[in-house]
Amino acid sequence: MLFACIAKGQYYLRGEVKDDKGNTLQNVKIFQHSTRSMYQTGPWGSFGIKSLLRTDSLTFTLDGYETSSQSFSHNQWQTVVLKASTVNSNKSKPRLISFSGNETNEGRFSSAFDNETYFKLVENDFVPALQYPKNSFSLNVNKASYSNVRRFINMQSKVPADAVKIEEMVNYFNLFYHKPYNNDLFNIETQLSSCPWNPNGQLLFLNVSARKLDLSKIPPANLVFLIDVSGSMDMPNRLPLLKAAFQLFVRNLRPIDQVSIVVYGGSVGVWLEPTSGIYKDSIARSIEQLTASGDTPGESAIRAAYNLARKTYIANGVNRVILATDGDFNVGEKSEEALEELITLQKQSGVYLTCLGVGMGNFKDSKLQTLAKKGNGNYAYIDDIMEAEKVLVQEITQTFYAVADDVVMNVEFNPLWVKQYRLIGFDNRRDAVTDPSSYIEGGEIGSGSSTLAMFELIPANQALADSQHIALIKLRYSLCNNPDVEYLSYPVNNNFETFNRLNNELKLATSIAMFGMQLRNSKYLGSTSWQMIYDVALQSANTSNFLQNEYLSLIQKADELYNGPKKKSRKNKKKD
């Protein structure tokens, strides 16, 4: 065994799950309260779970059914009956994005900006590895936060703390991508280094690179563009920007792909019937003719788009709704909870969801984040045409072609190596942290994506041989439209490298994480300055790369925004 533990008795909790008509239910999620672990029922609805307790509590959840919590004894076979939920009778619970075992409702929260809405986030604290060695967090390809932060800074406006999601900012750049070996789905790499803002700490980098799909072998796509053409979209950085963005995307359609367009603004309608990618000009003309007016019936529009996607569903193909909006729904169901319930039911059709956010002032980040999370999808924020090209052209496979669903990384730290650890980013919503029934829901990973996670560690005092593992990674995922759960294990070895000698892309990722923490006014950065963040970025950035070069400029703009313009030195004044 990797870590020493106290020998205890081991028991098994056994049973089955059925609906109220007696049919067995597979893929029911089972939350074990004593260990905070997640399991699923098998093909015939049965389950067997190890426990250190003679009696344990389990919670059973399945989309479309009422949640049930029961106490289980190790010597009894129990049948759990889940009742079908009626509309709005079982609002979806908030889901955690990460979990360490010591979550509390303490934390610093920020307020909404103008009429924009963001979930209130709780920054992850240090966790004692001896008491809570296990940490889990959801992986996905969302990158909206970075471009949204850029929008605020370029507007010379301070960034709301809850708009800053550090993991999305780091992974915006797709750093440290290394192709998986042979035909493997994932390549996992780790790196241990010193921490530039904490002389007593270390940084642990965990990277998951997903296999790139061969574009020539990608199955046909059934795409439904769901475009908001309501009155709030009648601004240059909203509908006109989206029209230009979709025009770029259409150029890359193949004859085997098909596109439909559903619009909503005052009313909901099918603007373009399913059309083959061979007719690019016809699709482009339909997009160009869109105009903005009316209110925003988002709920009925989502239903209409999914209905159309189901009617045109391509078996073994790529079926996806692409929602483009500022998120300001004002007709029908419009709360995050109601939309979560709606999209949870719709995703069971096997249709994925991508959300493209635009606009400012009334931008609803919280709604789009909810829809993408519950719709087996991803979310990007488009602030200009270059970002549109990045999301819809350069990173098209990452955005639209998933290789795995429900991806969760589990990390178990060795307390002989690690005294304390802190997950950087992957901060939870306040309502999820304070809800004891919340659990982690995995994310979608796109083709060719690189996902970086970072931990700040406080090493244990005991010196150990290099051969001993620092931690053990277990990646949990499912293949697309396949309910079977897969696992991939990987040991974290001691490959310590000083920060100055670290790979440039990992150093750049560190600078971006520091940038995000500085914007959030994190208590963990101490006296770290904007200049230090810039210096780390300058040493590691590839200045021939437009996005990395732009990031350098963004740090300087943020420095002036938060601290005021730099004063000229006396020497420079004399020259003037």
Coordinates of C-alpha atoms in Angstrom, one line a residue:
M1 CA 0.0 0.0 0.0
L2 CA 1.2 3.6 -0.7
F3 CA 0.5 5.0 2.7
A4 CA 0.5 3.5 6.2
C5 CA -2.9 3.2 7.8
I6 CA -4.5 1.8 11.0
A7 CA -6.0 -1.6 10.4
K8 CA -9.8 -1.6 10.7
G9 CA -12.6 -3.9 9.9
Q10 CA -13.9 -3.8 6.4
Y11 CA -17.6 -4.3 5.6
Y12 CA -19.7 -4.3 2.4
L13 CA -22.9 -2.4 1.8
R14 CA -25.0 -4.3 -0.8
G15 CA -28.3 -3.6 -2.6
E16 CA -30.1 -2.5 -5.7
V17 CA -31.9 0.5 -7.0
K18 CA -35.3 0.5 -8.8
D19 CA -37.9 2.9 -9.9
D20 CA -41.4 3.0 -8.5
K21 CA -42.5 0.6 -11.3
G22 CA -40.0 -2.1 -10.3
N23 CA -37.5 -1.4 -13.1
T24 CA -33.8 -1.5 -12.2
L25 CA -31.9 1.7 -12.6
Q26 CA -28.3 1.8 -13.8
N27 CA -25.8 4.6 -13.4
V28 CA -27.4 5.9 -10.3
K29 CA -24.9 8.1 -8.4
I30 CA -24.3 6.9 -4.9
F31 CA -22.6 9.2 -2.4
Q32 CA -21.0 7.5 0.7
H33 CA -21.2 10.0 3.6
S34 CA -18.5 8.5 5.8
T35 CA -15.8 8.7 3.1
R36 CA -17.3 11.4 0.8
S37 CA -16.8 9.0 -2.1
M38 CA -18.9 8.6 -5.2
Y39 CA -20.0 5.3 -6.8
Q40 CA -22.6 4.2 -9.4
T41 CA -25.0 1.3 -9.8
G42 CA -24.1 -1.4 -12.4
P43 CA -26.1 -2.5 -15.5
W44 CA -28.7 -4.3 -13.4
G45 CA -29.0 -1.6 -10.8
S46 CA -27.0 -3.4 -8.1
F47 CA -24.1 -2.1 -6.1
G48 CA -21.5 -3.2 -3.5
I49 CA -19.5 -0.6 -1.6
K50 CA -16.7 -1.1 1.0
S51 CA -17.1 0.6 4.3
L52 CA -15.1 0.8 7.6
L53 CA -18.5 1.2 9.4
R54 CA -21.0 -1.5 10.2
T55 CA -23.7 1.1 9.4
D56 CA -23.2 3.8 6.9
S57 CA -25.3 6.5 5.1
L58 CA -25.7 6.6 1.4
T59 CA -27.4 9.2 -0.9
F60 CA -28.8 8.1 -4.3
T61 CA -29.3 10.6 -7.2
L62 CA -30.3 10.2 -10.8
D63 CA -31.4 12.9 -13.2
G64 CA -35.2 12.9 -13.4
Y65 CA -35.7 11.2 -10.0
E66 CA -36.1 12.4 -6.5
T67 CA -32.9 12.1 -4.3
S68 CA -33.0 9.5 -1.6
S69 CA -30.8 9.2 1.5
Q70 CA -30.8 6.0 3.6
S71 CA -28.9 4.2 6.3
F72 CA -27.4 0.9 5.4
S73 CA -26.3 -2.0 7.6
H74 CA -23.5 -4.3 6.4
N75 CA -25.4 -7.5 6.9
Q76 CA -28.6 -6.6 4.9
W77 CA -29.4 -6.5 1.2
Q78 CA -31.6 -3.4 0.6
T79 CA -33.7 -2.3 -2.3
V80 CA -33.8 1.5 -2.8
V81 CA -36.8 2.9 -4.7
L82 CA -36.4 6.2 -6.5
K83 CA -39.6 8.1 -7.4
A84 CA -39.8 10.0 -10.7
S85 CA -39.6 13.7 -10.0
T86 CA -42.3 16.0 -11.3
V87 CA -41.3 19.3 -12.9
N88 CA -39.8 21.7 -10.3
S89 CA -40.3 19.3 -7.4
N90 CA -36.7 18.3 -7.2
K91 CA -34.5 21.3 -8.0
S92 CA -30.9 20.4 -8.7
K93 CA -28.5 20.8 -5.9
P94 CA -25.4 22.9 -6.4
R95 CA -22.4 20.9 -7.3
L96 CA -18.9 21.2 -6.0
I97 CA -16.0 21.8 -8.4
S98 CA -13.4 20.5 -5.8
F99 CA -13.4 18.8 -2.4
S100 CA -10.7 18.3 0.2
G101 CA -12.8 17.2 3.2
N102 CA -12.5 20.3 5.4
E103 CA -14.9 22.6 3.6
T104 CA -16.5 25.3 5.7
N105 CA -18.7 28.3 4.9
E106 CA -15.9 30.8 5.7
G107 CA -14.4 32.9 3.0
R108 CA -14.3 36.3 1.3
F109 CA -17.1 37.0 -1.1
S110 CA -17.5 39.8 -3.6
S111 CA -20.6 41.5 -5.0
A112 CA -22.0 41.6 -8.5
F113 CA -20.7 44.2 -11.0
D114 CA -23.3 46.6 -12.5
N115 CA -26.1 44.2 -13.6
E116 CA -23.8 41.3 -14.4
T117 CA -24.1 38.2 -12.2
Y118 CA -21.4 35.8 -11.0
F119 CA -21.5 33.0 -8.5
K120 CA -19.9 33.9 -5.2
L121 CA -16.7 31.9 -4.8
V122 CA -14.8 30.6 -1.8
E123 CA -11.0 30.5 -2.1
N124 CA -9.5 27.1 -1.3
D125 CA -7.6 27.1 2.0
F126 CA -4.7 25.0 3.2
V127 CA -5.7 21.4 4.2
P128 CA -3.7 19.2 6.7
A129 CA -2.7 16.1 4.7
L130 CA -2.7 13.8 7.7
Q131 CA -6.4 14.4 8.5
Y132 CA -7.6 15.0 4.9
P133 CA -5.2 13.3 2.4
K134 CA -7.7 13.1 -0.4
N135 CA -8.6 15.9 -2.8
S136 CA -10.9 15.7 -5.8
F137 CA -11.7 18.3 -8.4
S138 CA -13.6 18.5 -11.7
L139 CA -11.7 18.9 -15.0
N140 CA -13.2 20.7 -18.0
V141 CA -12.1 22.9 -21.0
N142 CA -13.9 26.1 -19.9
K143 CA -11.8 29.2 -20.6
A144 CA -14.3 32.0 -20.3
S145 CA -12.8 33.7 -17.3
Y146 CA -9.6 34.9 -19.0
S147 CA -11.2 36.7 -21.9
N148 CA -13.8 38.2 -19.5
V149 CA -11.1 39.4 -17.2
R150 CA -9.3 40.9 -20.3
R151 CA -12.5 42.7 -21.2
F152 CA -12.7 44.4 -17.8
I153 CA -9.0 45.5 -17.8
N154 CA -9.2 46.8 -21.4
M155 CA -12.2 48.8 -20.3
Q156 CA -10.1 50.2 -17.5
S157 CA -12.5 48.7 -15.0
K158 CA -11.4 46.7 -11.9
V159 CA -12.3 43.0 -12.2
P160 CA -15.0 41.6 -9.8
A161 CA -13.3 39.0 -7.7
D162 CA -15.9 36.3 -8.5
A163 CA -15.3 36.8 -12.2
V164 CA -11.8 35.5 -11.7
K165 CA -11.5 31.7 -12.1
I166 CA -7.9 30.9 -11.9
E167 CA -8.0 27.4 -13.5
E168 CA -9.9 28.8 -16.5
M169 CA -7.3 31.6 -16.9
V170 CA -4.3 29.1 -16.7
N171 CA -5.9 26.7 -19.2
Y172 CA -6.9 29.4 -21.6
F173 CA -3.4 29.1 -23.1
N174 CA -3.4 25.2 -23.5
L175 CA 0.1 25.1 -22.0
F176 CA 2.3 22.0 -21.5
Y177 CA 0.5 19.9 -24.1
H178 CA 2.2 16.5 -24.6
K179 CA 0.6 14.0 -27.0
P180 CA -0.5 10.8 -25.3
Y181 CA 1.6 7.7 -26.1
N182 CA 0.4 5.3 -28.8
N183 CA -3.4 5.3 -28.8
D184 CA -3.8 6.3 -25.1
L185 CA -6.7 8.7 -24.4
F186 CA -4.7 10.7 -21.8
N187 CA -1.1 11.6 -21.0
I188 CA -0.5 12.5 -17.3
E189 CA 2.6 14.4 -16.2
T190 CA 3.6 15.9 -12.8
Q191 CA 6.3 18.4 -11.8
L192 CA 7.4 19.5 -8.3
S193 CA 9.1 22.9 -7.9
S194 CA 9.7 25.8 -5.5
C195 CA 7.0 28.4 -4.9
P196 CA 8.0 31.9 -6.0
W197 CA 5.7 33.7 -3.5
N198 CA 6.3 31.3 -0.5
P199 CA 9.9 30.4 0.4
N200 CA 8.6 27.7 2.7
G201 CA 6.3 26.2 0.1
Q202 CA 6.5 24.2 -3.1
L203 CA 4.4 24.0 -6.2
L204 CA 3.0 20.8 -7.6
F205 CA 1.9 20.8 -11.3
L206 CA -0.5 18.1 -12.5
N207 CA -1.1 18.0 -16.3
V208 CA -3.6 16.0 -18.3
S209 CA -3.2 16.1 -22.1
A210 CA -6.1 14.6 -24.1
R211 CA -5.7 12.7 -27.4
K212 CA -6.1 14.7 -30.6
L213 CA -8.7 13.4 -32.9
D214 CA -7.9 13.0 -36.6
L215 CA -10.0 15.6 -38.3
S216 CA -10.4 13.4 -41.4
K217 CA -11.9 10.7 -39.2
I218 CA -14.2 12.7 -37.1
P219 CA -17.8 11.6 -37.5
P220 CA -20.5 13.9 -39.0
A221 CA -21.8 16.7 -36.9
N222 CA -25.3 17.7 -36.2
L223 CA -25.1 21.3 -35.0
V224 CA -27.9 23.6 -33.9
F225 CA -27.0 27.2 -33.5
L226 CA -29.2 28.7 -30.8
I227 CA -28.8 32.5 -31.3
D228 CA -30.2 35.2 -29.0
V229 CA -31.6 38.0 -31.3
S230 CA -33.4 39.9 -28.5
G231 CA -33.2 43.6 -28.1
S232 CA -30.4 43.4 -25.5
M233 CA -28.2 41.9 -28.3
D234 CA -28.5 45.1 -30.5
M235 CA -24.9 46.3 -29.8
P236 CA -21.7 46.0 -31.8
N237 CA -20.1 43.6 -29.3
R238 CA -23.1 41.3 -29.2
L239 CA -25.1 40.1 -32.2
P240 CA -22.8 41.6 -34.9
L241 CA -19.8 40.0 -33.2
L242 CA -21.6 36.7 -33.0
K243 CA -22.6 36.9 -36.7
A244 CA -19.0 37.5 -37.6
A245 CA -17.9 34.6 -35.3
F246 CA -20.3 32.1 -36.9
Q247 CA -19.3 33.2 -40.4
L248 CA -15.7 32.1 -39.5
F249 CA -17.0 28.8 -38.2
V250 CA -19.1 28.0 -41.2
R251 CA -16.0 28.1 -43.5
N252 CA -14.8 24.9 -41.9
L253 CA -18.0 22.8 -42.3
R254 CA -17.7 19.6 -44.2
P255 CA -20.3 18.2 -46.6
I256 CA -21.1 15.5 -44.0
D257 CA -22.0 18.1 -41.3
Q258 CA -25.4 19.7 -41.0
V259 CA -26.4 23.0 -39.4
S260 CA -29.7 24.3 -38.2
I261 CA -30.4 27.7 -36.7
V262 CA -33.0 28.5 -33.9
V263 CA -33.4 32.1 -32.9
Y264 CA -35.2 33.8 -30.0
G265 CA -36.2 37.4 -29.7
G266 CA -39.8 38.2 -28.9
S267 CA -40.6 34.7 -30.1
V268 CA -38.8 31.5 -30.9
G269 CA -38.5 30.0 -34.4
V270 CA -36.4 27.8 -36.7
W271 CA -34.5 30.3 -38.8
L272 CA -32.6 27.7 -40.9
E273 CA -33.8 24.2 -41.4
P274 CA -31.1 21.4 -41.3
T275 CA -28.6 22.3 -44.1
S276 CA -25.6 20.4 -45.3
G277 CA -22.1 21.9 -44.9
I278 CA -21.8 21.8 -48.6
Y279 CA -24.1 24.8 -48.8
K280 CA -21.8 27.2 -46.9
D281 CA -23.1 30.3 -48.8
S282 CA -26.7 29.6 -47.9
I283 CA -25.8 29.2 -44.2
A284 CA -23.7 32.3 -44.2
R285 CA -26.5 34.4 -45.8
S286 CA -29.0 33.2 -43.2
I287 CA -26.6 34.3 -40.4
E288 CA -26.0 37.7 -42.0
Q289 CA -29.8 38.4 -42.2
L290 CA -30.2 38.2 -38.4
T291 CA -31.4 41.3 -36.6
A292 CA -32.1 42.1 -32.9
S293 CA -35.4 43.0 -31.3
G294 CA -37.9 41.8 -28.6
D295 CA -37.6 40.2 -25.3
T296 CA -35.6 37.1 -24.3
P297 CA -37.6 33.8 -24.0
G298 CA -34.5 31.7 -23.2
E299 CA -36.3 28.7 -21.7
S300 CA -38.6 28.0 -24.6
A301 CA -35.7 28.6 -27.0
I302 CA -33.6 25.9 -25.3
R303 CA -36.4 23.5 -25.5
A304 CA -36.9 24.2 -29.2
A305 CA -33.2 23.8 -30.0
Y306 CA -33.0 20.5 -28.2
N307 CA -36.1 19.2 -29.9
L308 CA -34.6 20.0 -33.3
A309 CA -31.3 18.4 -32.3
R310 CA -33.1 15.2 -31.3
K311 CA -35.1 15.1 -34.6
T312 CA -31.9 15.4 -36.6
Y313 CA -29.8 13.3 -34.3
I314 CA -26.9 11.4 -36.0
A315 CA -26.2 8.1 -34.3
N316 CA -22.5 7.8 -33.5
G317 CA -22.1 11.4 -34.6
V318 CA -21.4 14.7 -32.9
N319 CA -24.7 16.2 -31.7
R320 CA -24.4 19.7 -30.1
V321 CA -26.5 22.8 -29.4
I322 CA -24.4 26.0 -29.6
L323 CA -26.0 28.7 -27.5
A324 CA -24.8 32.3 -28.2
T325 CA -26.2 35.0 -25.9
D326 CA -25.5 37.5 -23.2
G327 CA -27.4 35.2 -20.9
D328 CA -30.1 37.8 -20.0
F329 CA -33.2 35.6 -20.0
N330 CA -36.3 37.6 -19.0
V331 CA -39.2 35.4 -20.2
G332 CA -40.1 32.0 -18.7
E333 CA -37.8 30.2 -16.3
K334 CA -34.8 32.4 -15.7
S335 CA -33.2 31.5 -12.3
E336 CA -30.0 29.4 -12.2
E337 CA -31.9 26.7 -10.4
A338 CA -34.7 26.5 -12.9
L339 CA -32.4 26.5 -15.8
E340 CA -30.3 23.8 -14.2
E341 CA -33.4 21.6 -13.9
L342 CA -34.3 22.3 -17.5
I343 CA -30.9 21.5 -19.0
T344 CA -30.5 18.4 -16.8
L345 CA -33.6 16.9 -18.4
Q346 CA -32.6 17.9 -22.0
K347 CA -29.0 16.5 -21.8
Q348 CA -30.4 12.9 -21.4
S349 CA -31.0 12.9 -25.2
G350 CA -27.2 12.6 -25.7
V351 CA -27.0 16.1 -27.2
Y352 CA -24.1 18.2 -25.9
L353 CA -24.1 22.0 -25.2
T354 CA -21.6 24.8 -25.9
C355 CA -22.3 28.3 -24.5
L356 CA -20.8 31.4 -26.1
G357 CA -21.1 34.5 -24.0
V358 CA -20.9 38.1 -25.2
G359 CA -21.7 41.6 -24.0
M360 CA -21.2 43.7 -20.9
G361 CA -23.4 45.4 -18.3
N362 CA -26.1 42.8 -18.2
F363 CA -23.9 39.8 -18.9
K364 CA -25.0 36.7 -16.9
D365 CA -21.9 34.6 -16.3
S366 CA -23.7 32.5 -13.6
K367 CA -26.5 31.4 -16.0
L368 CA -24.1 30.4 -18.8
Q369 CA -21.8 28.6 -16.4
T370 CA -24.9 26.7 -15.0
L371 CA -26.1 25.7 -18.5
A372 CA -22.7 24.5 -19.7
K373 CA -22.0 22.5 -16.5
K374 CA -25.3 20.7 -16.5
G375 CA -25.5 20.3 -20.3
N376 CA -22.4 18.1 -20.7
G377 CA -20.7 21.0 -22.3
N378 CA -18.3 23.9 -22.2
Y379 CA -18.3 27.7 -22.0
A380 CA -16.3 30.5 -23.6
Y381 CA -16.6 34.3 -23.5
I382 CA -16.0 36.1 -26.8
D383 CA -14.9 39.7 -26.3
D384 CA -13.6 40.3 -29.9
I385 CA -13.3 38.7 -33.3
M386 CA -9.8 37.3 -32.5
E387 CA -11.3 35.5 -29.6
A388 CA -14.0 34.2 -31.8
E389 CA -11.4 32.8 -34.2
K390 CA -9.5 31.2 -31.4
V391 CA -12.6 29.4 -30.0
L392 CA -14.4 28.5 -33.2
V393 CA -11.5 27.9 -35.7
Q394 CA -8.1 27.4 -34.1
E395 CA -9.4 25.3 -31.1
I396 CA -12.4 23.8 -32.9
T397 CA -11.7 20.3 -31.7
Q398 CA -11.3 21.3 -28.1
T399 CA -14.5 23.3 -28.2
F400 CA -16.8 20.9 -30.0
Y401 CA -15.3 17.4 -30.0
A402 CA -15.2 15.8 -26.6
V403 CA -13.1 12.7 -25.8
A404 CA -14.4 12.1 -22.3
D405 CA -17.3 13.1 -20.0
D406 CA -17.6 13.4 -16.2
V407 CA -13.9 13.8 -15.7
V408 CA -12.7 14.1 -12.1
M409 CA -9.1 14.1 -10.8
N410 CA -8.6 12.4 -7.4
V411 CA -5.3 13.1 -5.6
E412 CA -4.3 11.3 -2.4
F413 CA -1.4 12.9 -0.7
N414 CA 1.2 11.1 1.3
P415 CA 1.3 12.8 4.7
L416 CA 4.9 11.7 5.2
W417 CA 5.8 13.9 2.3
V418 CA 3.1 16.7 2.5
K419 CA 2.2 18.5 5.7
Q420 CA -0.4 20.8 4.1
Y421 CA -1.7 21.4 0.6
R422 CA -3.9 24.0 -1.1
L423 CA -5.5 23.6 -4.5
I424 CA -5.0 26.8 -6.5
G425 CA -8.2 27.8 -8.4
F426 CA -11.1 25.4 -8.8
D427 CA -12.8 27.5 -6.1
N428 CA -16.3 26.4 -5.1
R429 CA -19.6 28.3 -5.2
R430 CA -20.6 29.5 -1.7
D431 CA -24.0 27.7 -1.9
A432 CA -22.3 24.4 -2.9
V433 CA -19.9 24.6 0.1
T434 CA -22.6 25.3 2.6
D435 CA -24.9 22.5 1.2
P436 CA -23.9 19.2 2.9
S437 CA -25.5 17.1 0.1
S438 CA -23.3 18.7 -2.6
Y439 CA -20.9 16.4 -4.5
I440 CA -18.4 16.8 -7.3
E441 CA -19.7 16.6 -10.9
G442 CA -17.1 15.9 -13.5
G443 CA -16.6 18.0 -16.7
E444 CA -16.0 17.5 -20.4
I445 CA -12.6 17.2 -21.9
G446 CA -12.1 18.2 -25.5
S447 CA -9.8 16.7 -28.2
G448 CA -6.2 18.0 -28.0
S449 CA -6.8 20.0 -24.8
S450 CA -4.2 20.4 -22.0
T451 CA -5.5 20.8 -18.5
L452 CA -3.2 22.1 -15.8
A453 CA -3.9 22.0 -12.0
M454 CA -1.6 23.5 -9.4
F455 CA -1.2 22.8 -5.7
E456 CA 0.7 24.9 -3.2
L457 CA 2.4 22.4 -0.7
I458 CA 4.0 22.8 2.7
P459 CA 6.4 19.8 2.9
A460 CA 6.5 17.6 5.9
N461 CA 9.7 17.8 8.0
Q462 CA 10.7 14.2 7.7
A463 CA 13.3 13.4 5.0
L464 CA 12.4 10.6 2.7
A465 CA 14.0 8.6 0.0
D466 CA 13.4 9.9 -3.5
S467 CA 11.7 6.6 -4.5
Q468 CA 8.7 7.2 -2.3
H469 CA 5.6 8.7 -3.9
I470 CA 4.4 12.2 -2.9
A471 CA 0.9 11.4 -3.9
L472 CA -1.3 9.1 -6.1
I473 CA -3.5 10.4 -8.9
K474 CA -6.6 8.5 -10.0
L475 CA -8.4 10.0 -13.0
R476 CA -12.1 9.1 -13.2
Y477 CA -13.9 9.6 -16.5
S478 CA -16.5 8.1 -18.9
L479 CA -16.2 7.9 -22.7
C480 CA -18.7 10.0 -24.5
N481 CA -22.3 8.7 -24.4
N482 CA -21.0 5.7 -22.5
P483 CA -22.1 5.3 -18.9
D484 CA -19.3 3.0 -17.9
V485 CA -16.7 4.6 -15.5
E486 CA -13.0 4.3 -16.3
Y487 CA -10.0 4.9 -14.1
L488 CA -6.4 5.8 -14.8
S489 CA -3.9 5.8 -11.9
Y490 CA -0.6 7.6 -11.9
P491 CA 2.0 8.0 -9.1
V492 CA 3.4 11.5 -8.3
N493 CA 7.2 11.1 -7.9
N494 CA 9.7 13.5 -6.4
N495 CA 11.1 15.2 -9.5
F496 CA 11.9 18.5 -7.8
E497 CA 13.3 21.3 -10.0
T498 CA 14.0 24.8 -8.8
F499 CA 11.7 27.4 -10.1
N500 CA 14.4 29.2 -12.2
R501 CA 15.1 25.9 -14.0
L502 CA 11.5 25.0 -14.5
N503 CA 9.9 24.5 -18.0
N504 CA 9.0 27.9 -19.4
E505 CA 5.3 27.0 -20.0
L506 CA 5.0 25.9 -16.3
K507 CA 6.6 29.2 -15.2
L508 CA 4.1 31.1 -17.4
A509 CA 1.2 29.1 -15.9
T510 CA 2.5 30.1 -12.4
S511 CA 2.6 33.8 -13.4
I512 CA -1.0 33.5 -14.7
A513 CA -2.1 31.9 -11.4
M514 CA -0.4 34.7 -9.5
F515 CA -2.1 37.2 -11.8
G516 CA -5.5 35.7 -10.9
M517 CA -4.7 35.6 -7.2
Q518 CA -3.7 39.2 -7.3
L519 CA -6.9 40.2 -9.0
R520 CA -8.8 38.3 -6.3
N521 CA -6.7 39.9 -3.6
S522 CA -5.8 36.5 -2.3
K523 CA -4.4 36.4 1.3
Y524 CA -1.9 33.7 0.1
L525 CA 0.1 36.0 -2.1
G526 CA 1.4 38.1 0.7
S527 CA 3.5 41.0 -0.5
T528 CA 3.7 39.7 -4.1
S529 CA 3.8 42.7 -6.5
W530 CA 2.5 43.2 -10.0
Q531 CA 6.2 43.7 -11.0
M532 CA 7.1 40.2 -9.7
I533 CA 4.2 38.7 -11.7
Y534 CA 5.3 40.6 -14.8
D535 CA 9.0 39.5 -14.3
V536 CA 8.0 35.8 -14.1
A537 CA 5.9 36.2 -17.2
L538 CA 8.6 38.1 -19.1
Q539 CA 11.2 35.3 -18.4
S540 CA 8.9 32.6 -19.6
A541 CA 6.6 34.0 -22.3
N542 CA 7.0 33.3 -26.0
T543 CA 6.8 36.8 -27.2
S544 CA 6.3 35.6 -30.8
N545 CA 3.0 34.1 -29.6
F546 CA 0.3 36.8 -29.8
L547 CA -1.7 35.7 -26.8
Q548 CA 1.3 35.4 -24.5
N549 CA 2.6 38.7 -25.7
E550 CA -0.8 40.2 -25.0
Y551 CA -0.8 38.8 -21.5
L552 CA 2.4 40.7 -20.7
S553 CA 0.6 43.9 -21.8
L554 CA -2.4 43.0 -19.7
I555 CA -0.3 42.7 -16.5
Q556 CA 1.0 46.2 -17.1
K557 CA -2.5 47.6 -17.7
A558 CA -3.7 45.9 -14.5
D559 CA -0.8 47.3 -12.5
E560 CA -1.7 50.9 -13.6
L561 CA -5.4 50.2 -13.1
Y562 CA -5.0 49.1 -9.5
N563 CA -2.0 51.2 -8.5
G564 CA -2.1 54.2 -10.7
P565 CA 0.3 55.3 -13.5
K566 CA 4.0 54.8 -12.9
K567 CA 5.8 57.9 -12.0
K568 CA 8.8 58.9 -14.1
S569 CA 12.2 58.8 -12.4
R570 CA 14.1 62.1 -11.8
K571 CA 16.6 61.0 -14.4
N572 CA 13.9 60.7 -17.0
K573 CA 12.3 64.0 -16.0
K574 CA 15.6 65.8 -16.5
K575 CA 15.8 64.3 -20.0
D576 CA 12.3 65.5 -20.8

